[in-house]
Tab-separated table of C-alpha atoms and ligand atoms in Angstrom:
chain	number	residue	atom	x	y	z
K	1	MET	CA	16.561	-170.879	-102.275
K	2	THR	CA	14.316	-169.633	-105.562
K	3	ALA	CA	17.102	-171.346	-108.235
K	4	ASP	CA	15.316	-172.351	-111.551
K	5	ARG	CA	15.526	-176.298	-110.988
K	6	SER	CA	14.544	-177.481	-114.937
K	7	ARG	CA	17.869	-175.903	-115.202
K	8	GLN	CA	20.317	-177.219	-112.889
K	9	SER	CA	22.449	-180.548	-113.782
K	10	GLU	CA	20.790	-184.084	-112.436
K	11	ARG	CA	23.514	-184.099	-109.670
K	12	THR	CA	22.519	-180.540	-108.563
K	13	ARG	CA	19.020	-181.830	-108.163
K	14	LEU	CA	19.197	-184.828	-106.640
K	15	ILE	CA	21.037	-182.914	-103.312
K	16	HIS	CA	17.703	-180.666	-103.484
K	17	LEU	CA	14.610	-183.502	-104.138
K	18	GLY	CA	11.982	-184.392	-101.633
K	19	ARG	CA	13.768	-181.988	-99.049
K	20	SER	CA	12.370	-181.592	-95.537
K	21	ALA	CA	9.256	-179.528	-94.890
K	22	PRO	CA	10.184	-177.264	-91.873
K	23	ILE	CA	9.665	-178.196	-88.602
K	24	GLU	CA	9.184	-175.416	-85.470
K	25	GLY	CA	10.354	-173.081	-88.977
K	26	VAL	CA	13.918	-174.462	-89.370
K	27	ARG	CA	14.698	-177.526	-91.056
K	28	PRO	CA	16.700	-181.213	-90.620
K	29	VAL	CA	18.399	-182.059	-93.046
K	30	ASN	CA	16.324	-185.055	-94.254
K	31	PRO	CA	12.538	-186.031	-93.692
K	32	PRO	CA	11.670	-187.467	-90.734
K	33	VAL	CA	10.530	-191.002	-90.930
K	34	VAL	CA	7.175	-190.053	-89.702
K	35	ARG	CA	5.890	-193.285	-87.966
K	36	THR	CA	2.077	-194.255	-87.818
K	37	SER	CA	-1.070	-195.535	-88.837
K	38	THR	CA	-3.697	-192.992	-87.627
K	39	VAL	CA	-3.934	-189.611	-88.728
K	40	LEU	CA	-5.280	-186.983	-86.946
K	41	ALA	CA	-7.376	-184.346	-87.835
K	42	PRO	CA	-8.048	-181.052	-85.687
K	43	ASP	CA	-12.097	-181.618	-85.965
K	44	ILE	CA	-14.371	-183.776	-88.419
K	45	ALA	CA	-14.397	-180.891	-91.306
K	46	THR	CA	-10.889	-180.965	-92.262
K	47	MET	CA	-11.118	-184.958	-92.120
K	48	ARG	CA	-13.753	-184.463	-94.341
K	49	ALA	CA	-12.394	-182.023	-96.728
K	50	ASN	CA	-9.056	-184.180	-96.490
K	51	LYS	CA	-11.003	-187.756	-97.756
K	52	ALA	CA	-13.403	-185.198	-100.635
K	53	ARG	CA	-9.704	-184.805	-101.856
K	54	ARG	CA	-8.229	-188.259	-101.714
K	55	ASP	CA	-11.461	-189.296	-103.289
K	56	ASP	CA	-10.930	-187.360	-106.345
K	57	GLY	CA	-6.920	-188.608	-107.193
K	58	SER	CA	-4.636	-185.899	-104.786
K	59	ARG	CA	-2.127	-187.263	-102.851
K	60	VAL	CA	-3.412	-186.852	-99.441
K	61	PHE	CA	-1.706	-187.234	-95.555
K	62	SER	CA	-4.746	-189.339	-94.463
K	63	TYR	CA	-3.599	-192.838	-93.419
K	64	GLY	CA	-0.066	-194.376	-92.584
K	65	ALA	CA	-0.933	-196.973	-95.915
K	66	ARG	CA	-1.506	-193.888	-97.993
K	67	GLY	CA	1.698	-192.889	-97.517
K	68	THR	CA	3.479	-190.696	-94.771
K	69	PRO	CA	5.535	-187.130	-95.496
K	70	THR	CA	8.759	-189.681	-95.563
K	71	ALA	CA	7.285	-191.425	-98.435
K	72	HIS	CA	5.859	-188.966	-100.084
K	73	ALA	CA	8.988	-186.989	-100.601
K	74	LEU	CA	10.993	-189.982	-102.072
K	75	GLU	CA	8.068	-190.365	-104.483
K	76	ASP	CA	8.819	-186.788	-105.408
K	77	ALA	CA	11.671	-187.360	-106.266
K	78	TRP	CA	11.650	-190.349	-108.103
K	79	ALA	CA	8.830	-188.830	-110.410
K	80	ALA	CA	11.098	-186.167	-111.298
K	81	LEU	CA	14.731	-188.323	-111.316
K	82	GLU	CA	12.550	-190.458	-113.827
K	83	GLY	CA	11.027	-187.744	-115.358
K	84	GLY	CA	7.480	-188.562	-114.668
K	85	GLU	CA	4.392	-187.306	-112.996
K	86	ARG	CA	3.728	-189.846	-110.718
K	87	ALA	CA	6.186	-192.449	-108.829
K	88	LEU	CA	4.494	-195.242	-106.483
K	89	LEU	CA	6.442	-197.117	-104.095
K	90	PHE	CA	6.231	-201.360	-103.450
K	91	PRO	CA	8.430	-203.322	-101.241
K	92	THR	CA	9.642	-205.086	-103.706
K	93	GLY	CA	10.534	-204.662	-107.372
K	94	LEU	CA	9.040	-207.934	-108.255
K	95	ALA	CA	5.957	-206.122	-106.187
K	96	ALA	CA	6.297	-202.971	-108.789
K	97	ILE	CA	6.178	-205.257	-111.958
K	98	ALA	CA	3.577	-207.422	-110.351
K	99	HIS	CA	1.677	-204.596	-109.480
K	100	VAL	CA	2.103	-203.083	-113.148
K	101	MET	CA	0.759	-206.518	-114.657
K	102	ILE	CA	-2.167	-206.537	-112.436
K	103	THR	CA	-3.417	-203.223	-112.912
K	104	CYS	CA	-3.127	-202.961	-117.111
K	105	LEU	CA	-3.439	-206.385	-118.036
K	106	ALA	CA	-7.439	-208.468	-118.207
K	107	PRO	CA	-7.995	-211.504	-119.448
K	108	GLY	CA	-7.922	-212.174	-123.064
K	109	ASP	CA	-5.172	-210.049	-123.151
K	110	HIS	CA	-1.639	-210.585	-124.859
K	111	VAL	CA	1.389	-209.640	-123.915
K	112	LEU	CA	4.721	-209.578	-125.278
K	113	ILE	CA	7.097	-210.387	-122.875
K	114	GLN	CA	11.403	-209.455	-123.318
K	115	ASN	CA	12.709	-212.769	-123.676
K	116	THR	CA	15.811	-211.916	-120.920
K	117	VAL	CA	13.757	-209.818	-118.466
K	118	TYR	CA	15.037	-210.338	-114.855
K	119	PRO	CA	14.187	-214.082	-113.891
K	120	GLN	CA	10.888	-213.655	-111.537
K	121	VAL	CA	8.873	-211.984	-114.315
K	122	HIS	CA	8.945	-215.302	-115.598
K	123	ASN	CA	7.570	-216.530	-112.926
K	124	ILE	CA	4.045	-213.625	-112.974
K	125	ARG	CA	3.588	-215.438	-116.193
K	126	SER	CA	3.211	-218.974	-115.292
K	127	ALA	CA	2.108	-218.665	-111.779
K	128	TYR	CA	-0.538	-215.640	-112.533
K	129	LEU	CA	-1.039	-214.978	-115.961
K	130	GLU	CA	-1.964	-217.410	-117.453
K	131	ARG	CA	-3.937	-218.840	-115.203
K	132	ARG	CA	-5.930	-215.842	-115.510
K	133	GLY	CA	-6.098	-216.313	-119.223
K	134	ILE	CA	-3.323	-213.160	-120.065
K	135	ALA	CA	-1.954	-214.500	-123.072
K	136	THR	CA	1.891	-214.538	-122.869
K	137	SER	CA	5.092	-214.839	-125.674
K	138	TYR	CA	8.143	-214.130	-125.970
K	139	PHE	CA	10.596	-211.545	-128.045
K	140	ASP	CA	13.762	-211.068	-128.385
K	141	GLY	CA	14.264	-207.599	-127.559
K	142	THR	CA	14.292	-206.357	-131.203
K	143	VAL	CA	11.591	-204.450	-132.793
K	144	GLN	CA	11.677	-207.055	-135.899
K	145	ASP	CA	10.778	-209.907	-133.569
K	146	ALA	CA	8.594	-207.330	-131.588
K	147	ALA	CA	6.551	-206.424	-134.827
K	148	ALA	CA	6.637	-210.272	-136.146
K	149	LYS	CA	4.384	-211.253	-132.524
K	150	ILE	CA	2.268	-208.734	-131.802
K	151	THR	CA	-1.622	-209.639	-132.432
K	152	PRO	CA	-4.504	-207.600	-132.321
K	153	ALA	CA	-4.356	-208.504	-128.652
K	154	THR	CA	-1.301	-207.172	-127.363
K	155	ARG	CA	-2.423	-204.682	-125.009
K	156	MET	CA	1.813	-204.483	-123.530
K	157	ILE	CA	5.530	-204.824	-124.430
K	158	TYR	CA	7.010	-205.696	-120.963
K	159	GLY	CA	10.532	-204.945	-121.864
K	160	GLU	CA	13.953	-204.474	-119.436
K	161	ASN	CA	16.653	-201.764	-120.502
K	162	PRO	CA	19.067	-203.756	-121.118
K	163	GLY	CA	18.180	-206.947	-120.024
K	164	SER	CA	19.626	-209.004	-117.405
K	165	TRP	CA	22.842	-210.888	-117.486
K	166	VAL	CA	23.388	-210.717	-121.415
K	167	TYR	CA	22.675	-206.818	-121.440
K	168	ASP	CA	20.308	-206.963	-124.628
K	169	LEU	CA	19.738	-203.491	-124.872
K	170	ILE	CA	16.087	-202.475	-126.544
K	171	ASP	CA	15.754	-199.772	-128.940
K	172	VAL	CA	12.629	-197.279	-126.446
K	173	ALA	CA	11.271	-195.171	-128.813
K	174	ALA	CA	11.151	-197.937	-131.878
K	175	LEU	CA	8.495	-200.017	-129.475
K	176	ALA	CA	6.965	-197.397	-128.180
K	177	THR	CA	6.212	-196.904	-131.729
K	178	LEU	CA	5.193	-200.216	-131.974
K	179	ALA	CA	3.280	-200.620	-129.199
K	180	HIS	CA	1.133	-197.208	-129.460
K	181	ASP	CA	0.313	-198.276	-133.271
K	182	HIS	CA	-1.377	-201.595	-131.895
K	183	GLY	CA	-3.417	-199.365	-128.725
K	184	ALA	CA	-0.701	-201.308	-126.419
K	185	LEU	CA	1.338	-200.103	-123.420
K	186	LEU	CA	5.590	-200.171	-123.505
K	187	VAL	CA	6.381	-200.550	-120.289
K	188	VAL	CA	10.100	-200.950	-119.444
K	189	ASP	CA	12.365	-202.427	-116.073
K	190	ASN	CA	14.448	-199.696	-115.696
K	191	THR	CA	16.570	-200.928	-112.374
K	192	TRP	CA	19.825	-201.399	-114.377
K	193	ALA	CA	20.200	-197.075	-115.346
K	194	SER	CA	18.203	-196.588	-111.751
K	195	GLY	CA	16.580	-193.619	-113.284
K	196	LEU	CA	19.694	-191.737	-113.469
K	197	LEU	CA	21.084	-193.144	-116.814
K	198	HIS	CA	18.124	-193.845	-119.015
K	199	LYS	CA	14.691	-192.351	-118.882
K	200	PRO	CA	12.848	-194.885	-120.693
K	201	LEU	CA	9.645	-191.823	-120.451
K	202	ALA	CA	11.390	-189.846	-122.472
K	203	HIS	CA	11.200	-192.072	-125.152
K	204	GLY	CA	7.892	-192.597	-125.568
K	205	ALA	CA	7.359	-196.130	-122.514
K	206	ASP	CA	4.192	-195.182	-120.292
K	207	ILE	CA	5.939	-196.752	-117.796
K	208	SER	CA	8.995	-196.939	-115.940
K	209	VAL	CA	9.363	-199.536	-113.281
K	210	ILE	CA	12.743	-199.610	-111.080
K	211	ALA	CA	14.151	-202.081	-107.811
K	212	GLY	CA	15.136	-198.960	-105.612
K	213	THR	CA	16.722	-202.448	-103.737
K	214	LYS	CA	19.493	-202.029	-106.153
K	215	TYR	CA	21.632	-199.355	-106.888
K	216	VAL	CA	19.129	-196.569	-105.183
K	217	VAL	CA	19.259	-197.785	-102.204
K	218	GLY	CA	23.348	-198.657	-102.802
K	219	HIS	CA	23.646	-200.271	-99.452
K	220	SER	CA	21.807	-203.926	-99.731
K	221	ASP	CA	20.357	-203.178	-96.781
K	222	VAL	CA	16.646	-202.911	-98.659
K	223	MET	CA	13.885	-203.972	-100.204
K	224	ILE	CA	11.465	-201.311	-102.701
K	225	GLY	CA	10.439	-200.468	-106.276
K	226	ALA	CA	8.605	-197.619	-107.615
K	227	VAL	CA	6.201	-197.352	-110.742
K	228	VAL	CA	6.794	-193.974	-112.111
K	229	ALA	CA	3.950	-192.631	-114.749
K	230	ASN	CA	1.674	-190.045	-116.464
K	231	GLY	CA	-1.548	-188.470	-116.819
K	232	ASP	CA	-4.449	-191.258	-116.335
K	233	LEU	CA	-2.645	-194.177	-116.087
K	234	GLY	CA	-1.038	-192.536	-113.068
K	235	ARG	CA	-3.702	-192.489	-111.910
K	236	ASP	CA	-5.566	-195.588	-112.483
K	237	LEU	CA	-2.348	-197.418	-111.315
K	238	TRP	CA	-2.538	-195.079	-107.714
K	239	ARG	CA	-5.728	-196.255	-107.967
K	240	MET	CA	-4.921	-199.723	-107.866
K	241	GLN	CA	-2.537	-199.403	-105.454
K	242	VAL	CA	-5.120	-198.069	-103.195
K	243	VAL	CA	-7.539	-201.116	-103.387
K	244	MET	CA	-4.991	-203.532	-103.146
K	245	GLY	CA	-3.512	-201.651	-100.079
K	246	GLN	CA	0.295	-202.056	-101.033
K	247	THR	CA	2.812	-199.244	-99.511
K	248	VAL	CA	5.884	-199.127	-97.903
K	249	SER	CA	7.464	-198.443	-94.500
K	250	PRO	CA	8.402	-195.191	-93.617
K	251	ASP	CA	12.011	-197.076	-92.582
K	252	ASP	CA	12.567	-198.187	-95.630
K	253	ALA	CA	11.173	-195.012	-98.074
K	254	TYR	CA	14.040	-193.041	-95.460
K	255	LEU	CA	16.923	-194.650	-96.432
K	256	THR	CA	15.886	-195.045	-100.244
K	257	LEU	CA	16.236	-191.129	-100.010
K	258	ARG	CA	19.064	-191.371	-98.358
K	259	GLY	CA	20.639	-193.501	-100.961
K	260	LEU	CA	19.209	-191.262	-104.025
K	261	ARG	CA	21.245	-188.745	-102.300
K	262	THR	CA	24.694	-190.227	-103.092
K	263	ILE	CA	23.743	-192.004	-106.395
K	264	ALA	CA	25.304	-189.611	-108.849
K	265	ALA	CA	28.545	-190.022	-106.981
K	266	ARG	CA	28.678	-194.092	-106.680
K	267	LEU	CA	27.552	-195.120	-110.396
K	268	PRO	CA	30.084	-193.902	-112.225
K	269	MET	CA	33.075	-194.982	-109.857
K	270	HIS	CA	30.801	-198.802	-109.870
K	271	ALA	CA	30.682	-198.244	-114.306
K	272	ALA	CA	34.877	-197.121	-114.199
K	273	GLY	CA	35.270	-200.368	-112.195
K	274	ALA	CA	33.090	-202.938	-113.652
K	275	LEU	CA	35.150	-201.364	-117.306
K	276	ARG	CA	38.186	-201.211	-116.030
K	277	ILE	CA	37.992	-205.029	-114.946
K	278	ALA	CA	36.446	-206.068	-118.268
K	279	ARG	CA	38.490	-204.600	-120.094
K	280	HIS	CA	41.359	-206.315	-117.996
K	281	LEU	CA	39.458	-210.021	-118.217
K	282	GLU	CA	38.814	-209.531	-122.606
K	283	GLY	CA	40.920	-211.728	-124.068
K	284	HIS	CA	41.915	-214.054	-120.857
K	285	PRO	CA	42.862	-217.545	-122.142
K	286	LEU	CA	40.117	-218.888	-118.940
K	287	ILE	CA	37.260	-216.688	-120.449
K	288	ALA	CA	35.689	-216.855	-123.927
K	289	ALA	CA	33.740	-213.666	-123.472
K	290	VAL	CA	32.962	-210.610	-121.757
K	291	LEU	CA	29.697	-209.102	-122.078
K	292	HIS	CA	29.126	-205.151	-120.635
K	293	PRO	CA	27.341	-202.519	-122.506
K	294	ALA	CA	30.192	-200.038	-122.684
K	295	LEU	CA	32.483	-202.336	-123.870
K	296	GLU	CA	33.149	-201.855	-127.850
K	297	SER	CA	32.235	-205.823	-128.352
K	298	HIS	CA	28.962	-205.717	-127.228
K	299	PRO	CA	26.834	-206.413	-130.113
K	300	ARG	CA	24.615	-203.734	-129.096
K	301	HIS	CA	26.948	-200.522	-127.889
K	302	GLU	CA	25.869	-198.365	-130.545
K	303	LEU	CA	22.244	-198.582	-128.954
K	304	TRP	CA	24.017	-198.099	-125.247
K	305	ARG	CA	25.940	-194.938	-126.410
K	306	ARG	CA	22.580	-193.217	-128.652
K	307	ASP	CA	20.137	-193.659	-125.227
K	308	PHE	CA	22.408	-194.338	-121.969
K	309	THR	CA	24.592	-191.426	-120.476
K	310	GLY	CA	26.581	-194.427	-118.769
K	311	ALA	CA	26.837	-197.890	-117.475
K	312	ASN	CA	27.072	-199.431	-113.852
K	313	GLY	CA	28.870	-202.384	-111.918
K	314	LEU	CA	27.667	-204.941	-113.593
K	315	LEU	CA	29.336	-207.622	-116.236
K	316	THR	CA	29.063	-211.029	-117.207
K	317	LEU	CA	32.087	-213.721	-118.475
K	318	ALA	CA	31.718	-216.476	-120.786
K	319	MET	CA	33.985	-218.991	-119.187
K	320	ARG	CA	35.759	-220.948	-121.778
K	321	ALA	CA	33.008	-223.597	-122.925
K	322	ASP	CA	35.645	-226.846	-121.654
K	323	LEU	CA	35.154	-225.664	-117.947
K	324	ASP	CA	32.894	-227.780	-115.999
K	325	MET	CA	30.880	-226.270	-113.273
K	326	ALA	CA	33.231	-227.626	-110.145
K	327	THR	CA	35.805	-225.503	-111.697
K	328	VAL	CA	33.656	-222.427	-112.428
K	329	ASP	CA	32.590	-222.942	-108.613
K	330	ARG	CA	36.042	-223.215	-107.493
K	331	PHE	CA	37.194	-220.131	-109.409
K	332	VAL	CA	34.401	-217.938	-107.661
K	333	ASP	CA	35.092	-219.670	-104.238
K	334	THR	CA	38.421	-218.842	-104.395
K	335	LEU	CA	37.576	-214.598	-104.545
K	336	GLY	CA	38.383	-212.851	-101.329
K	337	LEU	CA	36.636	-209.952	-102.241
K	338	PHE	CA	33.640	-210.738	-103.500
K	339	GLY	CA	30.687	-212.153	-101.904
K	340	ILE	CA	28.428	-214.806	-102.714
K	341	GLY	CA	24.723	-214.021	-103.345
K	342	SER	CA	21.751	-212.527	-105.408
K	343	SER	CA	20.715	-209.049	-105.739
K	344	TRP	CA	23.575	-205.918	-106.784
K	345	GLY	CA	23.943	-202.457	-106.559
K	346	GLY	CA	25.251	-202.602	-102.940
K	347	PHE	CA	29.226	-201.334	-101.871
K	348	GLU	CA	30.642	-204.695	-102.048
K	349	SER	CA	31.502	-207.257	-105.036
K	350	LEU	CA	29.691	-210.362	-106.030
K	351	ALA	CA	30.198	-212.857	-107.878
K	352	LEU	CA	27.245	-215.108	-109.514
K	353	PRO	CA	28.160	-218.670	-111.697
K	354	GLN	CA	25.309	-219.599	-113.755
K	355	ALA	CA	24.680	-222.947	-116.313
K	356	PRO	CA	23.746	-221.774	-119.156
K	357	ASP	CA	21.030	-223.762	-120.190
K	358	THR	CA	19.757	-221.669	-117.283
K	359	VAL	CA	20.286	-217.739	-118.095
K	360	ARG	CA	17.904	-216.916	-120.815
K	361	GLY	CA	19.483	-215.590	-124.495
K	362	TRP	CA	22.703	-216.747	-123.047
K	363	THR	CA	24.013	-217.938	-126.777
K	364	HIS	CA	27.706	-218.922	-125.217
K	365	PRO	CA	28.283	-222.668	-124.522
K	366	GLY	CA	30.498	-221.757	-121.349
K	367	ILE	CA	29.411	-221.423	-117.652
K	368	ALA	CA	28.002	-217.424	-116.710
K	369	VAL	CA	29.701	-215.462	-114.123
K	370	ARG	CA	27.517	-212.664	-113.658
K	371	LEU	CA	30.052	-210.000	-111.101
K	372	HIS	CA	28.720	-206.897	-109.852
K	373	ILE	CA	31.237	-204.272	-109.220
K	374	GLY	CA	31.648	-203.043	-105.852
K	375	LEU	CA	33.480	-199.802	-104.591
K	376	GLU	CA	36.480	-201.163	-104.556
K	377	ASP	CA	39.856	-200.347	-105.945
K	378	PRO	CA	39.517	-202.072	-108.503
K	379	ALA	CA	43.145	-203.103	-108.734
K	380	ASP	CA	42.174	-204.711	-105.538
K	381	LEU	CA	39.800	-206.375	-107.381
K	382	GLU	CA	41.684	-207.201	-110.588
K	383	ALA	CA	44.730	-209.028	-108.232
K	384	ASP	CA	41.762	-211.243	-106.376
K	385	LEU	CA	40.383	-212.175	-110.191
K	386	SER	CA	44.148	-212.932	-110.955
K	387	ARG	CA	44.466	-215.213	-108.425
K	388	GLY	CA	40.807	-216.700	-108.505
K	389	LEU	CA	41.473	-217.503	-112.379
K	390	ALA	CA	45.056	-218.272	-111.731
K	391	ALA	CA	43.282	-221.111	-109.193
K	392	ILE	CA	42.089	-223.240	-111.481
K	393	GLY	CA	44.310	-222.955	-114.838
T	401	PLP	C1	16.299	-206.853	-108.699
T	401	PLP	C2	15.397	-206.653	-109.501
T	401	PLP	C3	13.847	-206.738	-109.313
T	401	PLP	C4	13.493	-207.524	-108.542
T	401	PLP	O1	13.593	-205.971	-107.272
T	401	PLP	P1	13.735	-206.650	-105.915
T	401	PLP	O2	13.279	-205.947	-104.786
T	401	PLP	O3	14.335	-207.792	-105.225
T	401	PLP	O4	12.615	-207.787	-106.233
T	401	PLP	C5	13.340	-206.506	-110.942
T	401	PLP	N1	14.079	-206.165	-111.678
T	401	PLP	C6	15.321	-206.363	-112.177
T	401	PLP	C7	15.956	-205.967	-113.333
T	401	PLP	C8	16.156	-206.644	-111.102
T	401	PLP	O5	17.326	-206.627	-111.123
C-alpha cells in the first residue's frame, strides 16, 4: 500500500489513481457515486471553516456544483495522467475549450489558431470571440507560420496535437517557446492522445484540454471534458469555473474514471488495428492516400515518433479523385461493421465521409473518409472494407 508511485509505470498507476476512500473501515473498489446538491456540516463553525478554505482556493466538498468526492477522484487521476497540478471537469470537451478561451482572453487580445483544430472551435471563433472584439487568425501548424503571424496582441496560441482529420502534428516545445517569448499561452487539445500517448504540459504547453468523451470514456456513452493546468493559471481557470457554474454529474465522473482504468489496455489495441488496416489500404487502387501518423508515409511521422508513445484508432482515407460523393457514400453504406456517426474513441468502428472542401487542411482532390478502428478483430474489418470497396470498384 505504500509503494512509491512516481517509480511505477503509467499502466500500473492508472489502476491505483483516484481510488475510493474508506467507508466503515473498508473500501469499495471504485469511488461511489455521490449524488447531492446540499452538503451537510455538523455545525456552523465547520461550515464556515470549509467556506473559508474554499474561498482561499482549496477544493472542498461543500456544494454539489463544486464537485463531489466522485468528481474529485476523477480530477486527481486526470491531473496525474496529464502531469498537471489541477484538472477541472466540464460537461463536454467543447465546453472545456470554450472555458479556456473565456477565461484567458479579453477584448483587444489576439489568438492564433491552428487551421485543423476540431471543427466546432471555428464556431467559438465566429460566434463568440470575433463578436467580443477578440481577434483571431489561423496558422498551418508549423512554428514558422506561427512566428510569421504572431502579433504583440497575441495572448494565446491554440493548437491540437495532432489536428483533426489530417493529423498534422505540432512541435509543442517550439510553439511553447514562441508563445512564451511573446507573453502568450500555449493551449493544446490533447484528445487524440487522451493523456496517455502525449503530455503537452511536459513539452511546455500551459494548458491541456481533453474531450474525455472519446477514448477516456471509451464506450461512447458519456460526454465529458477536462482542462489541466498548473499554478496560478490552474487556480484562475478553477475560479472562473465556479463563477460560471460549470460542473459535471457524479454519474458521468464515475463512468469516466472507470474508463480511465482500462485505457492503457484499449489504446494499443485500437492502434494496432488502425495501423494494420492503414497498411492494408495504402496502395489500394480506389484510395489515393491513407493518413495516419504511425505510417512512415505521414508527412509529420518523425514528430509523432519524437513526442508520442503510441497511436490511436483514427485514420483518414483520401479516395481517388474521380470518385464522386454518391459513390463514396455507397462504399460507406455497404460496410456492415462500421457505424455511421460522429465522434470516436468507443469500442465500435465508425466511418464518416466528408467533401474535400469541408475538411480544413485537406490537400487531396478526393473525398475524405475518416475511419475509427474499434476493438473488433482487424481481419473482420479488413474483409468488410474490401467488400465495400469491391462494391464500388
Ligand atoms: C470530440 C472532440 C472535441 C469535443 O468534445 P465533445 O465532448 O464532443 O464536446 C474536442 N476536441 C477534439 C479533438 C475532439 O475530437
